[in-house]
Short mmCIF file of C-alpha atoms and ligand atoms in Angstrom, two decimals:
data_model
loop_
_atom_site.label_atom_id
_atom_site.label_comp_id
_atom_site.label_asym_id
_atom_site.label_seq_id
_atom_site.Cartn_x
_atom_site.Cartn_y
_atom_site.Cartn_z
CA MET A 200 -27.28 -25.73 -7.76
CA PHE A 201 -27.78 -27.48 -4.49
CA GLY A 202 -31.48 -27.42 -3.68
CA TRP A 203 -31.43 -27.47 0.02
CA LYS A 204 -30.86 -24.90 2.84
CA LYS A 205 -28.01 -24.92 5.36
CA GLN A 206 -29.03 -27.00 8.43
CA LYS A 207 -27.88 -27.06 11.95
CA ARG A 208 -26.82 -30.47 12.96
CA THR A 209 -28.13 -32.52 15.79
CA ASP A 210 -25.86 -33.66 18.65
CA SER A 211 -25.48 -37.25 17.35
CA GLU A 212 -24.23 -35.94 14.03
CA LYS A 213 -21.54 -33.67 15.62
CA GLU A 214 -18.89 -36.40 15.80
CA LEU A 215 -18.17 -36.60 11.82
CA PRO A 216 -17.36 -33.49 9.86
CA GLU A 217 -20.20 -32.55 7.39
CA HIS A 218 -17.91 -31.01 5.05
CA ILE A 219 -14.24 -31.72 4.10
CA ALA A 220 -12.37 -29.66 1.55
CA ILE A 221 -9.11 -30.78 0.03
CA ILE A 222 -6.33 -28.89 -1.85
CA MET A 223 -4.90 -31.99 -3.78
CA ASP A 224 -1.22 -30.84 -4.15
CA GLY A 225 1.81 -32.84 -5.11
CA ASN A 226 0.80 -34.49 -8.37
CA GLY A 227 3.62 -32.98 -10.40
CA ARG A 228 6.29 -33.77 -7.56
CA TYR A 229 4.99 -37.39 -7.49
CA ALA A 230 5.63 -37.81 -11.20
CA LYS A 231 9.04 -36.18 -10.95
CA GLN A 232 10.11 -38.44 -8.15
CA LYS A 233 9.19 -41.52 -10.34
CA ASN A 234 10.83 -39.91 -13.62
CA LYS A 235 7.59 -39.65 -15.33
CA PRO A 236 5.90 -36.89 -17.11
CA ARG A 237 3.91 -34.45 -15.07
CA VAL A 238 0.62 -35.52 -16.53
CA ASN A 239 1.36 -39.04 -15.18
CA GLY A 240 1.10 -37.47 -11.72
CA HIS A 241 -2.27 -35.82 -12.55
CA TYR A 242 -3.41 -39.22 -13.75
CA GLU A 243 -2.44 -40.84 -10.55
CA GLY A 244 -3.96 -37.89 -8.70
CA MET A 245 -7.26 -38.64 -10.48
CA GLN A 246 -7.25 -42.19 -9.57
CA ASN A 247 -6.96 -41.29 -6.04
CA VAL A 248 -9.88 -39.01 -6.12
CA LYS A 249 -11.81 -42.22 -6.83
CA ARG A 250 -10.56 -43.83 -3.81
CA ILE A 251 -11.04 -40.90 -1.43
CA THR A 252 -14.52 -40.36 -2.75
CA ARG A 253 -15.43 -43.89 -2.34
CA HIS A 254 -14.12 -43.68 1.38
CA ALA A 255 -15.90 -40.30 1.98
CA SER A 256 -19.16 -41.81 0.76
CA ASP A 257 -18.76 -44.93 2.91
CA LEU A 258 -17.96 -42.83 6.18
CA GLY A 259 -21.22 -40.83 5.59
CA ILE A 260 -19.62 -37.43 4.81
CA LYS A 261 -22.10 -35.09 3.24
CA TYR A 262 -19.82 -32.67 1.43
CA LEU A 263 -16.45 -33.24 -0.16
CA THR A 264 -15.02 -30.29 -2.16
CA LEU A 265 -11.94 -30.84 -4.15
CA TYR A 266 -9.73 -28.13 -5.64
CA ALA A 267 -9.29 -29.60 -9.21
CA PHE A 268 -8.31 -26.48 -11.18
CA SER A 269 -7.55 -23.01 -10.04
CA THR A 270 -7.93 -19.79 -11.92
CA GLU A 271 -4.11 -19.56 -11.70
CA ASN A 272 -3.74 -22.98 -13.29
CA TRP A 273 -4.26 -21.51 -16.72
CA SER A 274 -0.68 -20.10 -16.72
CA ARG A 275 0.65 -23.72 -16.89
CA PRO A 276 1.92 -25.02 -20.24
CA LYS A 277 -0.89 -25.42 -22.71
CA SER A 278 -0.22 -29.23 -23.16
CA GLU A 279 -0.69 -29.62 -19.43
CA VAL A 280 -3.74 -27.57 -19.29
CA ASN A 281 -5.25 -29.43 -22.27
CA TYR A 282 -4.52 -32.59 -20.37
CA LEU A 283 -6.05 -31.48 -17.15
CA MET A 284 -9.21 -30.54 -19.07
CA LYS A 285 -9.65 -34.13 -20.25
CA LEU A 286 -9.44 -35.47 -16.79
CA PRO A 287 -13.21 -34.75 -15.71
CA GLY A 288 -14.23 -36.73 -18.82
CA ASP A 289 -11.73 -39.66 -18.06
CA PHE A 290 -12.83 -39.70 -14.47
CA LEU A 291 -16.59 -39.70 -15.28
CA GLY A 292 -16.22 -42.23 -18.19
CA THR A 293 -15.20 -44.76 -15.85
CA PHE A 294 -16.60 -43.78 -12.41
CA LEU A 295 -20.01 -42.23 -13.19
CA PRO A 296 -21.84 -45.55 -12.80
CA GLU A 297 -20.37 -46.13 -9.32
CA LEU A 298 -21.24 -42.63 -8.14
CA ILE A 299 -24.75 -43.18 -9.38
CA GLU A 300 -24.85 -46.49 -7.54
CA LYS A 301 -23.54 -45.00 -4.31
CA ASN A 302 -26.06 -42.17 -4.42
CA VAL A 303 -23.33 -39.49 -4.87
CA ARG A 304 -24.34 -36.09 -6.22
CA VAL A 305 -21.83 -34.25 -8.36
CA GLY A 306 -21.65 -30.53 -8.23
CA THR A 307 -19.10 -27.76 -9.23
CA ILE A 308 -18.08 -24.44 -7.99
CA GLY A 309 -15.97 -22.02 -10.14
CA ASN A 310 -16.35 -20.08 -13.47
CA PHE A 311 -17.73 -23.05 -15.66
CA ASP A 312 -18.18 -21.05 -18.72
CA ALA A 313 -14.51 -20.50 -19.34
CA LEU A 314 -13.85 -24.22 -19.64
CA PRO A 315 -13.56 -26.29 -22.94
CA ILE A 316 -16.86 -27.29 -24.17
CA HIS A 317 -15.94 -31.04 -23.91
CA THR A 318 -15.30 -30.67 -20.20
CA ARG A 319 -18.25 -28.60 -19.44
CA LYS A 320 -20.43 -31.27 -21.48
CA ALA A 321 -18.87 -34.32 -19.45
CA VAL A 322 -19.41 -32.53 -16.03
CA GLN A 323 -22.78 -31.24 -16.86
CA GLN A 324 -24.03 -34.72 -17.71
CA ALA A 325 -22.57 -35.96 -14.36
CA VAL A 326 -24.43 -33.15 -12.56
CA ASP A 327 -27.67 -33.86 -14.43
CA LYS A 328 -27.52 -37.61 -13.93
CA THR A 329 -26.97 -37.29 -10.23
CA SER A 330 -29.00 -34.28 -9.32
CA ARG A 331 -31.66 -36.29 -7.39
CA ASN A 332 -29.00 -38.13 -5.43
CA THR A 333 -29.01 -37.80 -1.51
CA GLY A 334 -25.89 -39.26 -0.46
CA LEU A 335 -22.32 -37.45 -0.63
CA ASN A 336 -22.02 -34.08 -2.56
CA LEU A 337 -18.88 -34.46 -4.50
CA ILE A 338 -18.12 -30.88 -5.35
CA PHE A 339 -15.28 -30.20 -7.99
CA ALA A 340 -13.71 -26.61 -7.71
CA LEU A 341 -12.99 -26.03 -11.44
CA ASN A 342 -11.61 -22.73 -12.57
CA TYR A 343 -12.32 -21.58 -8.99
CA GLY A 344 -10.61 -18.65 -7.21
CA GLY A 345 -11.67 -17.51 -3.80
CA ARG A 346 -10.97 -13.72 -4.57
CA ASP A 347 -12.76 -13.98 -7.91
CA GLU A 348 -15.81 -15.39 -6.13
CA LEU A 349 -15.77 -12.54 -3.45
CA ILE A 350 -15.40 -9.95 -6.16
CA GLN A 351 -18.45 -11.27 -8.02
CA ALA A 352 -20.35 -11.20 -4.79
CA PHE A 353 -19.27 -7.41 -3.99
CA ARG A 354 -20.16 -6.55 -7.46
CA THR A 355 -23.77 -7.86 -7.19
CA MET A 356 -24.20 -6.26 -3.78
CA ALA A 357 -22.75 -2.87 -5.20
CA HIS A 358 -25.16 -3.12 -7.96
CA ASP A 359 -28.07 -3.61 -5.63
CA VAL A 360 -27.01 -0.54 -3.58
CA GLU A 361 -26.76 1.59 -6.59
CA ASN A 362 -30.38 0.70 -7.57
CA GLY A 363 -31.57 1.46 -4.24
CA ASP A 364 -32.52 -2.20 -3.58
CA LEU A 365 -29.84 -2.54 -0.77
CA ASP A 366 -28.75 -0.36 2.22
CA PRO A 367 -25.16 -0.69 3.01
CA GLU A 368 -26.05 -1.12 6.65
CA ASP A 369 -27.86 -4.26 5.79
CA ILE A 370 -24.77 -6.07 4.29
CA THR A 371 -24.10 -8.81 6.93
CA ALA A 372 -21.96 -12.13 6.80
CA GLU A 373 -25.24 -14.07 5.93
CA MET A 374 -25.75 -11.77 2.99
CA VAL A 375 -22.10 -12.35 1.71
CA ASP A 376 -22.71 -16.11 2.17
CA HIS A 377 -25.83 -15.99 -0.12
CA HIS A 378 -23.75 -14.47 -2.77
CA LEU A 379 -21.09 -17.05 -2.91
CA MET A 380 -20.97 -20.01 -5.17
CA THR A 381 -21.20 -22.17 -1.88
CA CYS A 382 -24.40 -20.48 -0.79
CA THR A 383 -26.20 -23.90 -0.28
CA ILE A 384 -23.19 -25.62 1.03
CA PRO A 385 -22.28 -25.51 4.75
CA ASP A 386 -18.80 -24.19 5.47
CA PRO A 387 -16.21 -26.89 5.58
CA GLU A 388 -15.12 -27.98 9.23
CA MET A 389 -12.06 -29.56 7.83
CA LEU A 390 -9.64 -28.27 5.15
CA ILE A 391 -6.60 -30.46 4.03
CA ARG A 392 -3.85 -29.61 2.05
CA THR A 393 -1.27 -32.26 0.80
CA SER A 394 2.27 -32.04 -0.13
CA GLY A 395 3.82 -29.94 2.58
CA GLU A 396 2.66 -26.46 1.36
CA TYR A 397 1.16 -24.36 4.12
CA ARG A 398 -1.17 -21.96 2.16
CA LEU A 399 -4.64 -21.64 1.27
CA SER A 400 -3.72 -20.54 -2.41
CA ASN A 401 -7.10 -18.73 -3.11
CA PHE A 402 -9.32 -21.93 -2.00
CA LEU A 403 -12.51 -21.20 -0.20
CA LEU A 404 -11.28 -17.96 1.40
CA TRP A 405 -14.40 -16.77 3.12
CA GLN A 406 -15.82 -20.16 3.86
CA SER A 407 -12.50 -21.56 5.66
CA SER A 408 -12.61 -18.77 8.32
CA TYR A 409 -13.28 -21.35 11.09
CA SER A 410 -12.04 -24.56 9.35
CA GLU A 411 -9.67 -26.88 11.16
CA LEU A 412 -6.52 -26.84 8.90
CA PHE A 413 -4.78 -30.04 8.25
CA PHE A 414 -1.35 -30.22 6.34
CA THR A 415 0.60 -33.29 5.38
CA GLU A 416 3.84 -33.90 3.53
CA THR A 417 1.98 -36.73 1.64
CA LEU A 418 1.78 -36.23 -2.00
CA TRP A 419 -1.82 -36.19 -3.24
CA PRO A 420 -1.53 -39.43 -5.33
CA GLU A 421 -0.22 -41.18 -2.28
CA PHE A 422 -2.74 -39.78 0.36
CA THR A 423 -4.59 -42.67 1.75
CA THR A 424 -7.83 -43.33 3.27
CA GLU A 425 -5.99 -44.42 6.46
CA GLU A 426 -4.50 -40.84 6.73
CA LEU A 427 -7.87 -39.28 6.01
CA ASP A 428 -9.22 -41.36 8.89
CA GLN A 429 -6.35 -40.30 11.11
CA MET A 430 -7.11 -36.59 10.34
CA ILE A 431 -10.74 -36.97 11.06
CA SER A 432 -10.23 -38.61 14.42
CA GLN A 433 -7.78 -35.76 15.27
CA TYR A 434 -10.50 -33.36 14.24
CA ARG A 435 -12.89 -35.00 16.48
CA LYS A 436 -10.46 -34.70 19.57
CA ARG A 437 -9.76 -30.95 18.88
CA GLU A 438 -11.64 -28.38 20.83
CA ARG A 439 -13.49 -26.29 18.25
CA ARG A 440 -13.60 -22.64 19.35
CA PHE A 441 -15.43 -19.75 17.50
CA GLY A 442 -13.75 -16.63 18.94
CA GLY A 443 -13.68 -17.94 22.46
CA LEU A 444 -17.16 -19.36 22.23
CA ASN A 445 -17.11 -23.18 22.98
CA LYS A 446 -19.22 -25.35 20.61
CA GLU A 447 -21.17 -26.58 23.67
CA GLU A 448 -22.11 -23.06 24.66
CA GLU A 449 -23.42 -21.95 21.51
C1 V07 B 255 -8.07 -33.29 -12.00
C2 V07 B 255 -6.69 -34.91 -10.47
C3 V07 B 255 -6.65 -34.81 -9.10
C4 V07 B 255 -5.44 -34.05 -8.62
C5 V07 B 255 -5.40 -32.58 -8.95
C6 V07 B 255 -5.24 -32.14 -10.36
C7 V07 B 255 -5.66 -32.91 -11.36
C8 V07 B 255 -10.84 -35.28 -11.08
C9 V07 B 255 -11.48 -34.22 -11.73
C10 V07 B 255 -12.70 -34.12 -12.01
C11 V07 B 255 -13.38 -32.87 -12.27
C12 V07 B 255 -14.80 -32.59 -12.32
C13 V07 B 255 -15.45 -33.74 -12.44
C14 V07 B 255 -15.10 -35.10 -12.51
C15 V07 B 255 -13.66 -35.17 -12.16
C16 V07 B 255 -10.41 -33.50 -12.09
C17 V07 B 255 -9.34 -31.73 -13.10
C18 V07 B 255 -8.12 -32.19 -12.62
C19 V07 B 255 -9.23 -30.38 -13.90
F1 V07 B 255 -17.02 -33.65 -12.66
N1 V07 B 255 -9.48 -35.05 -10.90
N2 V07 B 255 -9.21 -33.89 -11.59
N3 V07 B 255 -10.44 -32.37 -12.82
N4 V07 B 255 -6.87 -33.61 -11.35
#
């Protein structure tokens, strides 16, 4: 889906994270606090996706991956699932012109085929219309699960072994990378979760192995560009270590 290879970054680009991933939690709680139906929280959460996307694009972030719908979310009440499945169309109906104007490229990870046809159509149209854009890559994780993604990768490799096309000894981290839905996307340097939960909840399990984790009590609809800026500046200050190897020593 993404047509370019992973690239090592030059020193001048090291400052800013290239890829930020966000678990947008707390939409239901936001609605509850305001004595409104849960779906109202999802709607406000969707509005905030616009603000954060605009900001990430302005900052020059290359990849923003948003956990919009997990494989576990199907167990929510049917009416809530139906509402959530309308949000991509709503979002794009009002925001696609601005995404195009801002040179944003829309992408997805997750099991797309299991989504309702109207959702797929809306998202596919946005992916097609922005496929030649070269600015921010806005990636929606839709019906995504990190374990499912890994299982699928392992199955493919097991089949290759069975057919005699792959020696188990040749299975490397790079090969696993290549079998994931994120194969053309660099690993996120930052992973943010809102709403005071301290879990990964099946999001980008393999890819977040070395990510700097950021947690905030702020509910997603109230998460501001200022708070994102604070996290980014904190990220820039943190010493990033890869198993004892300093970034400068790589
Ligand atoms: C959803 C709003 C954000 C908070 C988390 C849950 C609810 C934007 C999208 C979207 C998805 C694909 C796309 C364009 C927009 C979205 C769902 C839920 C299922 F191409 N927000 N949002 N999709 N929420």
